[in-house]
Amino acid sequence: MAERDEAFVEFVEAASPSLRRTAYLIGGDRHKADDVVQETLYKVYLVWPKVQRAGNPFAYARRMLVNVAYDGGRRPWRREVTSAEVPEYAVQNGDFAAGHAERDEVLEALRALAPRQRACVVLRYYEDLSVEQTAEILGCSEGTVKSQAARGLDTLRKAIDRRRSPAL
């Protein structure tokens, strides 16, 4: 049992930052993202031997994370509430204020997307997954991923353009 737990702890340490980012981008709330990651890791632990045998625990956890995030949105006491609060990250290079403003703009536009579109955009373009991988995680067809991602990107572009264009 100790060996199983050691392997799981190593997995959690390696996968948690990426899972947390994905959950935040899908859900739009830092605290809700922590809850989703916690619930996901609990569920992964329950089936850990099976997950290890399958050979790609991170892919399994990411798919489960998306499912947990969707499930949480269906429960009336867990409806999505937008938040003006953005997690604090250190800026590596460049203008801190400009980078922060740009990130806020993108995150606000991302929160406005429908859940399926948001998941497609996050998994395809932020997590850099292929259409096939995204379809597998979301449990839908590749055509659905392509159309939802295209619509999501179009909506993001329009939302950001509206914010940047001067009011007439």
PDB file of C-alpha atoms in Angstrom:
ATOM      1  CA  MET A   1       0.000   0.000   0.000  1.00  0.00           C
ATOM      2  CA  ALA A   2       2.855   2.407   0.775  1.00  0.00           C
ATOM      3  CA  GLU A   3       4.231   1.966  -2.750  1.00  0.00           C
ATOM      4  CA  ARG A   4       0.819   2.821  -4.210  1.00  0.00           C
ATOM      5  CA  ASP A   5       0.606   5.943  -2.069  1.00  0.00           C
ATOM      6  CA  GLU A   6       4.136   7.036  -2.987  1.00  0.00           C
ATOM      7  CA  ALA A   7       3.351   6.752  -6.688  1.00  0.00           C
ATOM      8  CA  PHE A   8       0.127   8.702  -6.214  1.00  0.00           C
ATOM      9  CA  VAL A   9       1.876  11.456  -4.244  1.00  0.00           C
ATOM     10  CA  GLU A  10       4.467  11.806  -7.018  1.00  0.00           C
ATOM     11  CA  PHE A  11       1.658  12.012  -9.574  1.00  0.00           C
ATOM     12  CA  VAL A  12      -0.189  14.665  -7.545  1.00  0.00           C
ATOM     13  CA  GLU A  13       2.951  16.773  -7.154  1.00  0.00           C
ATOM     14  CA  ALA A  14       3.636  16.636 -10.883  1.00  0.00           C
ATOM     15  CA  ALA A  15       0.065  17.045 -12.173  1.00  0.00           C
ATOM     16  CA  SER A  16      -1.533  19.470  -9.702  1.00  0.00           C
ATOM     17  CA  PRO A  17      -0.282  22.769 -11.175  1.00  0.00           C
ATOM     18  CA  SER A  18      -1.503  21.877 -14.665  1.00  0.00           C
ATOM     19  CA  LEU A  19      -4.812  20.495 -13.387  1.00  0.00           C
ATOM     20  CA  ARG A  20      -5.355  23.619 -11.292  1.00  0.00           C
ATOM     21  CA  ARG A  21      -4.696  25.923 -14.266  1.00  0.00           C
ATOM     22  CA  THR A  22      -7.058  23.945 -16.462  1.00  0.00           C
ATOM     23  CA  ALA A  23      -9.773  23.920 -13.784  1.00  0.00           C
ATOM     24  CA  TYR A  24      -9.381  27.672 -13.287  1.00  0.00           C
ATOM     25  CA  LEU A  25      -9.629  28.409 -16.984  1.00  0.00           C
ATOM     26  CA  ILE A  26     -12.672  26.170 -17.383  1.00  0.00           C
ATOM     27  CA  GLY A  27     -14.456  27.382 -14.243  1.00  0.00           C
ATOM     28  CA  GLY A  28     -13.269  30.971 -13.992  1.00  0.00           C
ATOM     29  CA  ASP A  29     -12.888  30.914 -10.209  1.00  0.00           C
ATOM     30  CA  ARG A  30      -9.742  30.108  -8.261  1.00  0.00           C
ATOM     31  CA  HIS A  31     -11.521  28.624  -5.252  1.00  0.00           C
ATOM     32  CA  LYS A  32     -13.872  26.553  -7.359  1.00  0.00           C
ATOM     33  CA  ALA A  33     -10.858  25.323  -9.338  1.00  0.00           C
ATOM     34  CA  ASP A  34      -9.221  24.131  -6.119  1.00  0.00           C
ATOM     35  CA  ASP A  35     -12.415  22.259  -5.221  1.00  0.00           C
ATOM     36  CA  VAL A  36     -12.602  20.657  -8.659  1.00  0.00           C
ATOM     37  CA  VAL A  37      -8.955  19.559  -8.502  1.00  0.00           C
ATOM     38  CA  GLN A  38      -9.425  18.175  -4.989  1.00  0.00           C
ATOM     39  CA  GLU A  39     -12.511  16.186  -6.012  1.00  0.00           C
ATOM     40  CA  THR A  40     -10.755  14.964  -9.157  1.00  0.00           C
ATOM     41  CA  LEU A  41      -7.685  13.771  -7.263  1.00  0.00           C
ATOM     42  CA  TYR A  42      -9.884  12.013  -4.718  1.00  0.00           C
ATOM     43  CA  LYS A  43     -11.672  10.150  -7.506  1.00  0.00           C
ATOM     44  CA  VAL A  44      -8.382   9.309  -9.224  1.00  0.00           C
ATOM     45  CA  TYR A  45      -6.998   7.928  -5.960  1.00  0.00           C
ATOM     46  CA  LEU A  46      -9.979   5.613  -5.593  1.00  0.00           C
ATOM     47  CA  VAL A  47      -9.123   3.920  -8.899  1.00  0.00           C
ATOM     48  CA  TRP A  48      -5.353   4.561  -8.840  1.00  0.00           C
ATOM     49  CA  PRO A  49      -4.223   0.964  -9.596  1.00  0.00           C
ATOM     50  CA  LYS A  50      -6.487   0.875 -12.664  1.00  0.00           C
ATOM     51  CA  VAL A  51      -5.254   4.313 -13.760  1.00  0.00           C
ATOM     52  CA  GLN A  52      -1.619   3.233 -13.458  1.00  0.00           C
ATOM     53  CA  ARG A  53      -2.244   0.093 -15.497  1.00  0.00           C
ATOM     54  CA  ALA A  54      -3.889   2.154 -18.239  1.00  0.00           C
ATOM     55  CA  GLY A  55      -0.563   3.919 -18.697  1.00  0.00           C
ATOM     56  CA  ASN A  56      -1.454   7.624 -18.880  1.00  0.00           C
ATOM     57  CA  PRO A  57      -2.654   8.868 -15.489  1.00  0.00           C
ATOM     58  CA  PHE A  58      -2.444  12.530 -16.480  1.00  0.00           C
ATOM     59  CA  ALA A  59      -4.808  12.078 -19.439  1.00  0.00           C
ATOM     60  CA  TYR A  60      -7.226  10.151 -17.236  1.00  0.00           C
ATOM     61  CA  ALA A  61      -7.094  12.847 -14.548  1.00  0.00           C
ATOM     62  CA  ARG A  62      -7.586  15.643 -17.072  1.00  0.00           C
ATOM     63  CA  ARG A  63     -10.673  13.947 -18.507  1.00  0.00           C
ATOM     64  CA  MET A  64     -12.033  13.356 -15.015  1.00  0.00           C
ATOM     65  CA  LEU A  65     -11.319  17.004 -14.149  1.00  0.00           C
ATOM     66  CA  VAL A  66     -13.445  18.201 -17.061  1.00  0.00           C
ATOM     67  CA  ASN A  67     -16.247  15.844 -16.012  1.00  0.00           C
ATOM     68  CA  VAL A  68     -16.076  17.028 -12.394  1.00  0.00           C
ATOM     69  CA  ALA A  69     -16.137  20.659 -13.544  1.00  0.00           C
ATOM     70  CA  TYR A  70     -19.198  19.978 -15.724  1.00  0.00           C
ATOM     71  CA  ASP A  71     -20.926  18.076 -12.914  1.00  0.00           C
ATOM     72  CA  GLY A  72     -20.351  20.919 -10.494  1.00  0.00           C
ATOM     73  CA  GLY A  73     -21.945  23.386 -12.880  1.00  0.00           C
ATOM     74  CA  ARG A  74     -25.123  21.298 -13.023  1.00  0.00           C
ATOM     75  CA  ARG A  75     -25.737  21.416  -9.309  1.00  0.00           C
ATOM     76  CA  PRO A  76     -27.889  24.400  -8.335  1.00  0.00           C
ATOM     77  CA  TRP A  77     -25.724  25.320  -5.346  1.00  0.00           C
ATOM     78  CA  ARG A  78     -22.627  25.369  -7.564  1.00  0.00           C
ATOM     79  CA  ARG A  79     -23.750  27.607 -10.414  1.00  0.00           C
ATOM     80  CA  GLU A  80     -21.016  29.629 -12.045  1.00  0.00           C
ATOM     81  CA  VAL A  81     -20.479  33.062 -10.597  1.00  0.00           C
ATOM     82  CA  THR A  82     -18.042  35.337 -12.355  1.00  0.00           C
ATOM     83  CA  SER A  83     -15.310  36.847 -10.284  1.00  0.00           C
ATOM     84  CA  ALA A  84     -13.284  39.966 -10.857  1.00  0.00           C
ATOM     85  CA  GLU A  85     -10.491  38.422  -8.814  1.00  0.00           C
ATOM     86  CA  VAL A  86      -7.647  36.982 -10.861  1.00  0.00           C
ATOM     87  CA  PRO A  87      -4.973  34.711  -9.368  1.00  0.00           C
ATOM     88  CA  GLU A  88      -1.691  36.422  -8.770  1.00  0.00           C
ATOM     89  CA  TYR A  89       1.200  35.254 -10.920  1.00  0.00           C
ATOM     90  CA  ALA A  90       4.680  36.659 -11.174  1.00  0.00           C
ATOM     91  CA  VAL A  91       5.418  38.338 -14.479  1.00  0.00           C
ATOM     92  CA  GLN A  92       8.667  37.071 -15.967  1.00  0.00           C
ATOM     93  CA  ASN A  93       9.460  39.793 -18.506  1.00  0.00           C
ATOM     94  CA  GLY A  94       7.901  42.937 -19.850  1.00  0.00           C
ATOM     95  CA  ASP A  95       5.444  45.454 -18.519  1.00  0.00           C
ATOM     96  CA  PHE A  96       3.584  44.093 -15.483  1.00  0.00           C
ATOM     97  CA  ALA A  97       0.552  46.360 -15.883  1.00  0.00           C
ATOM     98  CA  ALA A  98       0.130  45.658 -19.594  1.00  0.00           C
ATOM     99  CA  GLY A  99       0.495  41.909 -19.071  1.00  0.00           C
ATOM    100  CA  HIS A 100      -2.001  41.969 -16.194  1.00  0.00           C
ATOM    101  CA  ALA A 101      -4.530  44.016 -18.168  1.00  0.00           C
ATOM    102  CA  GLU A 102      -4.210  41.739 -21.181  1.00  0.00           C
ATOM    103  CA  ARG A 103      -4.650  38.624 -19.051  1.00  0.00           C
ATOM    104  CA  ASP A 104      -7.711  40.144 -17.361  1.00  0.00           C
ATOM    105  CA  GLU A 105      -9.183  40.885 -20.766  1.00  0.00           C
ATOM    106  CA  VAL A 106      -8.705  37.325 -21.987  1.00  0.00           C
ATOM    107  CA  LEU A 107      -9.958  35.748 -18.750  1.00  0.00           C
ATOM    108  CA  GLU A 108     -13.081  37.906 -18.725  1.00  0.00           C
ATOM    109  CA  ALA A 109     -13.808  37.002 -22.336  1.00  0.00           C
ATOM    110  CA  LEU A 110     -13.111  33.334 -21.573  1.00  0.00           C
ATOM    111  CA  ARG A 111     -15.608  33.368 -18.678  1.00  0.00           C
ATOM    112  CA  ALA A 112     -18.296  34.593 -21.058  1.00  0.00           C
ATOM    113  CA  LEU A 113     -18.029  31.464 -23.229  1.00  0.00           C
ATOM    114  CA  ALA A 114     -20.454  28.585 -22.879  1.00  0.00           C
ATOM    115  CA  PRO A 115     -18.954  25.724 -20.809  1.00  0.00           C
ATOM    116  CA  ARG A 116     -18.353  23.376 -23.774  1.00  0.00           C
ATOM    117  CA  GLN A 117     -16.754  26.138 -25.850  1.00  0.00           C
ATOM    118  CA  ARG A 118     -14.581  27.178 -22.924  1.00  0.00           C
ATOM    119  CA  ALA A 119     -13.427  23.606 -22.350  1.00  0.00           C
ATOM    120  CA  CYS A 120     -12.599  23.183 -26.052  1.00  0.00           C
ATOM    121  CA  VAL A 121     -10.634  26.449 -26.205  1.00  0.00           C
ATOM    122  CA  VAL A 122      -8.741  25.734 -22.971  1.00  0.00           C
ATOM    123  CA  LEU A 123      -7.847  22.153 -23.880  1.00  0.00           C
ATOM    124  CA  ARG A 124      -6.985  22.897 -27.525  1.00  0.00           C
ATOM    125  CA  TYR A 125      -5.103  26.176 -27.225  1.00  0.00           C
ATOM    126  CA  TYR A 126      -3.981  26.519 -23.629  1.00  0.00           C
ATOM    127  CA  GLU A 127      -3.207  22.879 -22.901  1.00  0.00           C
ATOM    128  CA  ASP A 128      -2.087  22.436 -26.550  1.00  0.00           C
ATOM    129  CA  LEU A 129      -3.962  19.169 -27.048  1.00  0.00           C
ATOM    130  CA  SER A 130      -4.878  17.797 -30.455  1.00  0.00           C
ATOM    131  CA  VAL A 131      -8.445  17.695 -31.736  1.00  0.00           C
ATOM    132  CA  GLU A 132      -8.455  13.934 -31.134  1.00  0.00           C
ATOM    133  CA  GLN A 133      -7.225  14.251 -27.543  1.00  0.00           C
ATOM    134  CA  THR A 134      -9.715  17.002 -26.779  1.00  0.00           C
ATOM    135  CA  ALA A 135     -12.586  14.972 -28.248  1.00  0.00           C
ATOM    136  CA  GLU A 136     -11.580  11.985 -26.136  1.00  0.00           C
ATOM    137  CA  ILE A 137     -11.429  14.043 -22.946  1.00  0.00           C
ATOM    138  CA  LEU A 138     -14.768  15.728 -23.602  1.00  0.00           C
ATOM    139  CA  GLY A 139     -16.430  12.560 -24.847  1.00  0.00           C
ATOM    140  CA  CYS A 140     -17.602  14.098 -28.108  1.00  0.00           C
ATOM    141  CA  SER A 141     -16.777  13.929 -31.805  1.00  0.00           C
ATOM    142  CA  GLU A 142     -13.801  15.632 -33.407  1.00  0.00           C
ATOM    143  CA  GLY A 143     -16.208  17.725 -35.471  1.00  0.00           C
ATOM    144  CA  THR A 144     -17.806  19.023 -32.286  1.00  0.00           C
ATOM    145  CA  VAL A 145     -14.401  20.005 -30.915  1.00  0.00           C
ATOM    146  CA  LYS A 146     -13.539  21.833 -34.142  1.00  0.00           C
ATOM    147  CA  SER A 147     -16.837  23.716 -34.304  1.00  0.00           C
ATOM    148  CA  GLN A 148     -16.944  24.577 -30.590  1.00  0.00           C
ATOM    149  CA  ALA A 149     -13.321  25.724 -30.600  1.00  0.00           C
ATOM    150  CA  ALA A 150     -13.880  27.838 -33.731  1.00  0.00           C
ATOM    151  CA  ARG A 151     -17.019  29.427 -32.263  1.00  0.00           C
ATOM    152  CA  GLY A 152     -15.252  29.967 -28.959  1.00  0.00           C
ATOM    153  CA  LEU A 153     -12.270  31.679 -30.593  1.00  0.00           C
ATOM    154  CA  ASP A 154     -14.604  33.836 -32.688  1.00  0.00           C
ATOM    155  CA  THR A 155     -16.519  34.869 -29.575  1.00  0.00           C
ATOM    156  CA  LEU A 156     -13.249  35.616 -27.750  1.00  0.00           C
ATOM    157  CA  ARG A 157     -11.969  37.756 -30.630  1.00  0.00           C
ATOM    158  CA  LYS A 158     -15.209  39.736 -30.821  1.00  0.00           C
ATOM    159  CA  ALA A 159     -15.332  40.280 -27.054  1.00  0.00           C
ATOM    160  CA  ILE A 160     -11.726  41.493 -26.937  1.00  0.00           C
ATOM    161  CA  ASP A 161     -12.172  43.678 -30.031  1.00  0.00           C
ATOM    162  CA  ARG A 162     -15.279  45.289 -28.458  1.00  0.00           C
ATOM    163  CA  ARG A 163     -13.320  46.085 -25.309  1.00  0.00           C
ATOM    164  CA  ARG A 164     -10.395  47.554 -27.241  1.00  0.00           C
ATOM    165  CA  SER A 165     -12.339  49.622 -29.760  1.00  0.00           C
ATOM    166  CA  PRO A 166     -13.193  53.148 -28.631  1.00  0.00           C
ATOM    167  CA  ALA A 167     -16.852  53.826 -27.898  1.00  0.00           C
ATOM    168  CA  LEU A 168     -18.497  56.029 -30.476  1.00  0.00           C
TER     169      LEU A 168
END
